[in-house]
Amino acid sequence: MISKRLKFSPSVRHLAFAVTALVSSLAFAEAEPNQPLKGRLPLQELRTFAEVFDRIKVAYVENVDDKTLLENAIKGMLTGLDPHSAYLDPKDFEDLQINTTGEFGGLGIEVGMENGFVKVIAPIDDTPAQRAGVEAGDLIIKLDQKPVKGMGLNEAVEMMRGKPGEPITLTIVREGSSKPFDIVIKRDIIKVQSVKSKALDEGYGYIRITQFQIDSGDEVVSAIKKLAKANKGKLNGLILDLRNNPGGVLQAAVDVSDAFLKKGVIVYTKGRIPNSELRFKADEKDPSNGVPVVVLINSGSASASEIVAGALQDHKRAIIMGTDSFGKGSVQTVLPLNNQRALKLTTALYYTPNGRSIQAQGIEPDITVDRAKVTKLDQGVTYKEADLQGHLNNGNDLKDKPNALKAKKVDKQLESDNQLQQALSLLKGLSIANKAVK
């Protein structure tokens, strides 16, 4: 066994001395008999930090400068708190600001960390990742054959970004798959269209929010008006699709909720510092005109999506359908530092109007509908009375309806999306029931 006594380098001696002197002076100034140690810096732990710093400087296989070590120490402090707190260098800070505008480079996935691996919260619609088959809940264990275990989230995200057209191989572990598999994706400029809308059937509209951006609230109001106008000014029902929506801007979630509510709390936050406690309320305007609403959610619905679903559920303004949401109920505040750096720090938790914490719980749907493959069965050759030669006329001046009539054109998405089909059927049932009551 070989042992070697490691000597402090001059820079580390200065660091250790400065840390010890600072801590000792603070501890001496604050120490009071029978008083708790609240506010005192941990002298022993800071001495340990200085010792570790020294050992790395002296014994690590490669020379590491002080700046790199200290920046890594800062990153470690943030990474060890929770999956969403992070230290942002100038490039990361700039990327964060760009992402909220809806255009950025990369693959098009919202990710977090789980057990040291990159977890897909949700692929964004119409992006390379979504087209390649990446799904919410996937664990990315390698990037271009490089293990992500031990990487920070920012480092992994940086690897996934690059020039448009450049490929990257993601090695993925997926629930239900017997072994890891690779997906090759070509990077592209990601331009996220926040809100999409269309008519599913006569009187029934569909609004899809892919990600909450600054103008998402206004876009939802415009979509409601457009759908109503196309149906002679009135809608019988509306589906708000928040599946695989990873969240986004808090104010956008408030604005979208407000488009369907006339009063009451939408969401509130609670934290340790005074400015982390916020409360958002709906105004009296109701752009939706009280139209029946079904909200679709799944495990990829996170953060801002859960705020909307929770608010509409608590106010009994909408029926929530699908599967349990992701459960990201924490608030991140960006705290700018010197030299274009910043901290993205978790400072509060979200609560629904009824006081439910979203964090690690998510929103439970009113009606659970799992994702399923829908296959339309061939009905074969069938005949109706109207197909028979010499059949009697209706007698009520109505046209005959033989089987030969062309089938009604059905929305392509509606044919294959089981959850969307169930939502539309529910809305039609509600419409019939409401007419019967009147």
PDB file of N, CA, C and O in Angstrom, residues 227-257:
ATOM      1  N   LEU A 227     -63.779  29.439 -34.102  1.00  0.00           N
ATOM      2  CA  LEU A 227     -64.592  28.222 -34.155  1.00  0.00           C
ATOM      3  C   LEU A 227     -66.074  28.539 -34.027  1.00  0.00           C
ATOM      4  O   LEU A 227     -66.917  27.949 -34.713  1.00  0.00           O
ATOM      5  N   ALA A 228     -66.404  29.490 -33.147  1.00  0.00           N
ATOM      6  CA  ALA A 228     -67.806  29.878 -32.967  1.00  0.00           C
ATOM      7  C   ALA A 228     -68.355  30.536 -34.229  1.00  0.00           C
ATOM      8  O   ALA A 228     -69.486  30.258 -34.662  1.00  0.00           O
ATOM      9  N   LYS A 229     -67.559  31.389 -34.834  1.00  0.00           N
ATOM     10  CA  LYS A 229     -67.990  32.079 -36.058  1.00  0.00           C
ATOM     11  C   LYS A 229     -68.248  31.090 -37.185  1.00  0.00           C
ATOM     12  O   LYS A 229     -69.222  31.237 -37.946  1.00  0.00           O
ATOM     13  N   ALA A 230     -67.411  30.069 -37.278  1.00  0.00           N
ATOM     14  CA  ALA A 230     -67.582  29.055 -38.321  1.00  0.00           C
ATOM     15  C   ALA A 230     -68.825  28.212 -38.090  1.00  0.00           C
ATOM     16  O   ALA A 230     -69.310  27.542 -38.998  1.00  0.00           O
ATOM     17  N   ASN A 231     -69.363  28.253 -36.863  1.00  0.00           N
ATOM     18  CA  ASN A 231     -70.565  27.484 -36.535  1.00  0.00           C
ATOM     19  C   ASN A 231     -71.740  28.419 -36.226  1.00  0.00           C
ATOM     20  O   ASN A 231     -72.511  28.180 -35.297  1.00  0.00           O
ATOM     21  N   LYS A 232     -71.829  29.503 -36.987  1.00  0.00           N
ATOM     22  CA  LYS A 232     -72.931  30.467 -36.858  1.00  0.00           C
ATOM     23  C   LYS A 232     -73.023  31.087 -35.467  1.00  0.00           C
ATOM     24  O   LYS A 232     -74.101  31.317 -34.920  1.00  0.00           O
ATOM     25  N   GLY A 233     -71.842  31.319 -34.856  1.00  0.00           N
ATOM     26  CA  GLY A 233     -71.788  32.068 -33.612  1.00  0.00           C
ATOM     27  C   GLY A 233     -71.930  31.267 -32.335  1.00  0.00           C
ATOM     28  O   GLY A 233     -71.852  31.830 -31.244  1.00  0.00           O
ATOM     29  N   LYS A 234     -72.118  29.945 -32.428  1.00  0.00           N
ATOM     30  CA  LYS A 234     -72.317  29.170 -31.205  1.00  0.00           C
ATOM     31  C   LYS A 234     -71.663  27.804 -31.319  1.00  0.00           C
ATOM     32  O   LYS A 234     -71.712  27.153 -32.358  1.00  0.00           O
ATOM     33  N   LEU A 235     -71.075  27.373 -30.194  1.00  0.00           N
ATOM     34  CA  LEU A 235     -70.478  26.046 -30.121  1.00  0.00           C
ATOM     35  C   LEU A 235     -71.270  25.179 -29.148  1.00  0.00           C
ATOM     36  O   LEU A 235     -71.753  25.659 -28.113  1.00  0.00           O
ATOM     37  N   ASN A 236     -71.404  23.894 -29.474  1.00  0.00           N
ATOM     38  CA  ASN A 236     -72.064  22.960 -28.566  1.00  0.00           C
ATOM     39  C   ASN A 236     -71.085  22.339 -27.576  1.00  0.00           C
ATOM     40  O   ASN A 236     -71.489  21.823 -26.531  1.00  0.00           O
ATOM     41  N   GLY A 237     -69.809  22.393 -27.895  1.00  0.00           N
ATOM     42  CA  GLY A 237     -68.801  21.815 -27.021  1.00  0.00           C
ATOM     43  C   GLY A 237     -67.406  22.087 -27.537  1.00  0.00           C
ATOM     44  O   GLY A 237     -67.212  22.364 -28.720  1.00  0.00           O
ATOM     45  N   LEU A 238     -66.435  22.029 -26.623  1.00  0.00           N
ATOM     46  CA  LEU A 238     -65.052  22.347 -26.981  1.00  0.00           C
ATOM     47  C   LEU A 238     -64.112  21.380 -26.261  1.00  0.00           C
ATOM     48  O   LEU A 238     -64.266  21.112 -25.072  1.00  0.00           O
ATOM     49  N   ILE A 239     -63.140  20.860 -26.997  1.00  0.00           N
ATOM     50  CA  ILE A 239     -62.099  20.009 -26.409  1.00  0.00           C
ATOM     51  C   ILE A 239     -60.806  20.806 -26.342  1.00  0.00           C
ATOM     52  O   ILE A 239     -60.351  21.353 -27.348  1.00  0.00           O
ATOM     53  N   LEU A 240     -60.237  20.894 -25.126  1.00  0.00           N
ATOM     54  CA  LEU A 240     -58.956  21.568 -24.917  1.00  0.00           C
ATOM     55  C   LEU A 240     -57.910  20.480 -24.681  1.00  0.00           C
ATOM     56  O   LEU A 240     -57.927  19.792 -23.660  1.00  0.00           O
ATOM     57  N   ASP A 241     -57.011  20.309 -25.624  1.00  0.00           N
ATOM     58  CA  ASP A 241     -56.035  19.221 -25.590  1.00  0.00           C
ATOM     59  C   ASP A 241     -54.706  19.717 -25.008  1.00  0.00           C
ATOM     60  O   ASP A 241     -53.992  20.495 -25.629  1.00  0.00           O
ATOM     61  N   LEU A 242     -54.384  19.233 -23.803  1.00  0.00           N
ATOM     62  CA  LEU A 242     -53.130  19.595 -23.134  1.00  0.00           C
ATOM     63  C   LEU A 242     -52.204  18.389 -22.998  1.00  0.00           C
ATOM     64  O   LEU A 242     -51.238  18.429 -22.234  1.00  0.00           O
ATOM     65  N   ARG A 243     -52.466  17.333 -23.733  1.00  0.00           N
ATOM     66  CA  ARG A 243     -51.612  16.144 -23.656  1.00  0.00           C
ATOM     67  C   ARG A 243     -50.211  16.454 -24.184  1.00  0.00           C
ATOM     68  O   ARG A 243     -50.056  17.170 -25.165  1.00  0.00           O
ATOM     69  N   ASN A 244     -49.217  15.910 -23.479  1.00  0.00           N
ATOM     70  CA  ASN A 244     -47.808  16.113 -23.856  1.00  0.00           C
ATOM     71  C   ASN A 244     -47.433  17.586 -23.958  1.00  0.00           C
ATOM     72  O   ASN A 244     -46.541  17.951 -24.724  1.00  0.00           O
ATOM     73  N   ASN A 245     -48.103  18.421 -23.185  1.00  0.00           N
ATOM     74  CA  ASN A 245     -47.742  19.833 -23.106  1.00  0.00           C
ATOM     75  C   ASN A 245     -46.878  20.021 -21.870  1.00  0.00           C
ATOM     76  O   ASN A 245     -47.360  19.899 -20.747  1.00  0.00           O
ATOM     77  N   PRO A 246     -45.582  20.319 -22.050  1.00  0.00           N
ATOM     78  CA  PRO A 246     -44.666  20.361 -20.905  1.00  0.00           C
ATOM     79  C   PRO A 246     -44.785  21.600 -20.038  1.00  0.00           C
ATOM     80  O   PRO A 246     -44.127  21.698 -19.007  1.00  0.00           O
ATOM     81  N   GLY A 247     -45.604  22.570 -20.433  1.00  0.00           N
ATOM     82  CA  GLY A 247     -45.782  23.778 -19.612  1.00  0.00           C
ATOM     83  C   GLY A 247     -45.272  25.012 -20.315  1.00  0.00           C
ATOM     84  O   GLY A 247     -45.423  25.168 -21.526  1.00  0.00           O
ATOM     85  N   GLY A 248     -44.646  25.899 -19.540  1.00  0.00           N
ATOM     86  CA  GLY A 248     -44.146  27.141 -20.118  1.00  0.00           C
ATOM     87  C   GLY A 248     -44.388  28.314 -19.194  1.00  0.00           C
ATOM     88  O   GLY A 248     -44.187  28.221 -17.975  1.00  0.00           O
ATOM     89  N   VAL A 249     -44.851  29.423 -19.750  1.00  0.00           N
ATOM     90  CA  VAL A 249     -44.991  30.684 -19.020  1.00  0.00           C
ATOM     91  C   VAL A 249     -46.204  30.636 -18.091  1.00  0.00           C
ATOM     92  O   VAL A 249     -47.313  30.313 -18.520  1.00  0.00           O
ATOM     93  N   LEU A 250     -45.988  30.974 -16.821  1.00  0.00           N
ATOM     94  CA  LEU A 250     -47.060  30.946 -15.822  1.00  0.00           C
ATOM     95  C   LEU A 250     -48.217  31.865 -16.205  1.00  0.00           C
ATOM     96  O   LEU A 250     -49.388  31.480 -16.129  1.00  0.00           O
ATOM     97  N   GLN A 251     -47.916  33.092 -16.637  1.00  0.00           N
ATOM     98  CA  GLN A 251     -48.972  34.041 -16.975  1.00  0.00           C
ATOM     99  C   GLN A 251     -49.835  33.526 -18.122  1.00  0.00           C
ATOM    100  O   GLN A 251     -51.037  33.777 -18.167  1.00  0.00           O
ATOM    101  N   ALA A 252     -49.239  32.775 -19.033  1.00  0.00           N
ATOM    102  CA  ALA A 252     -50.008  32.199 -20.147  1.00  0.00           C
ATOM    103  C   ALA A 252     -51.017  31.184 -19.630  1.00  0.00           C
ATOM    104  O   ALA A 252     -52.154  31.117 -20.111  1.00  0.00           O
ATOM    105  N   ALA A 253     -50.627  30.385 -18.631  1.00  0.00           N
ATOM    106  CA  ALA A 253     -51.554  29.420 -18.039  1.00  0.00           C
ATOM    107  C   ALA A 253     -52.713  30.132 -17.360  1.00  0.00           C
ATOM    108  O   ALA A 253     -53.868  29.703 -17.443  1.00  0.00           O
ATOM    109  N   VAL A 254     -52.417  31.235 -16.709  1.00  0.00           N
ATOM    110  CA  VAL A 254     -53.462  32.040 -16.062  1.00  0.00           C
ATOM    111  C   VAL A 254     -54.413  32.613 -17.114  1.00  0.00           C
ATOM    112  O   VAL A 254     -55.638  32.569 -16.962  1.00  0.00           O
ATOM    113  N   ASP A 255     -53.859  33.139 -18.200  1.00  0.00           N
ATOM    114  CA  ASP A 255     -54.679  33.732 -19.262  1.00  0.00           C
ATOM    115  C   ASP A 255     -55.580  32.694 -19.935  1.00  0.00           C
ATOM    116  O   ASP A 255     -56.744  32.973 -20.248  1.00  0.00           O
ATOM    117  N   VAL A 256     -55.057  31.494 -20.169  1.00  0.00           N
ATOM    118  CA  VAL A 256     -55.855  30.436 -20.794  1.00  0.00           C
ATOM    119  C   VAL A 256     -56.994  30.030 -19.858  1.00  0.00           C
ATOM    120  O   VAL A 256     -58.144  29.865 -20.283  1.00  0.00           O
ATOM    121  N   SER A 257     -56.694  29.855 -18.569  1.00  0.00           N
ATOM    122  CA  SER A 257     -57.738  29.503 -17.600  1.00  0.00           C
ATOM    123  C   SER A 257     -58.802  30.591 -17.541  1.00  0.00           C
ATOM    124  O   SER A 257     -60.007  30.302 -17.480  1.00  0.00           O
TER     125      SER A 257
END
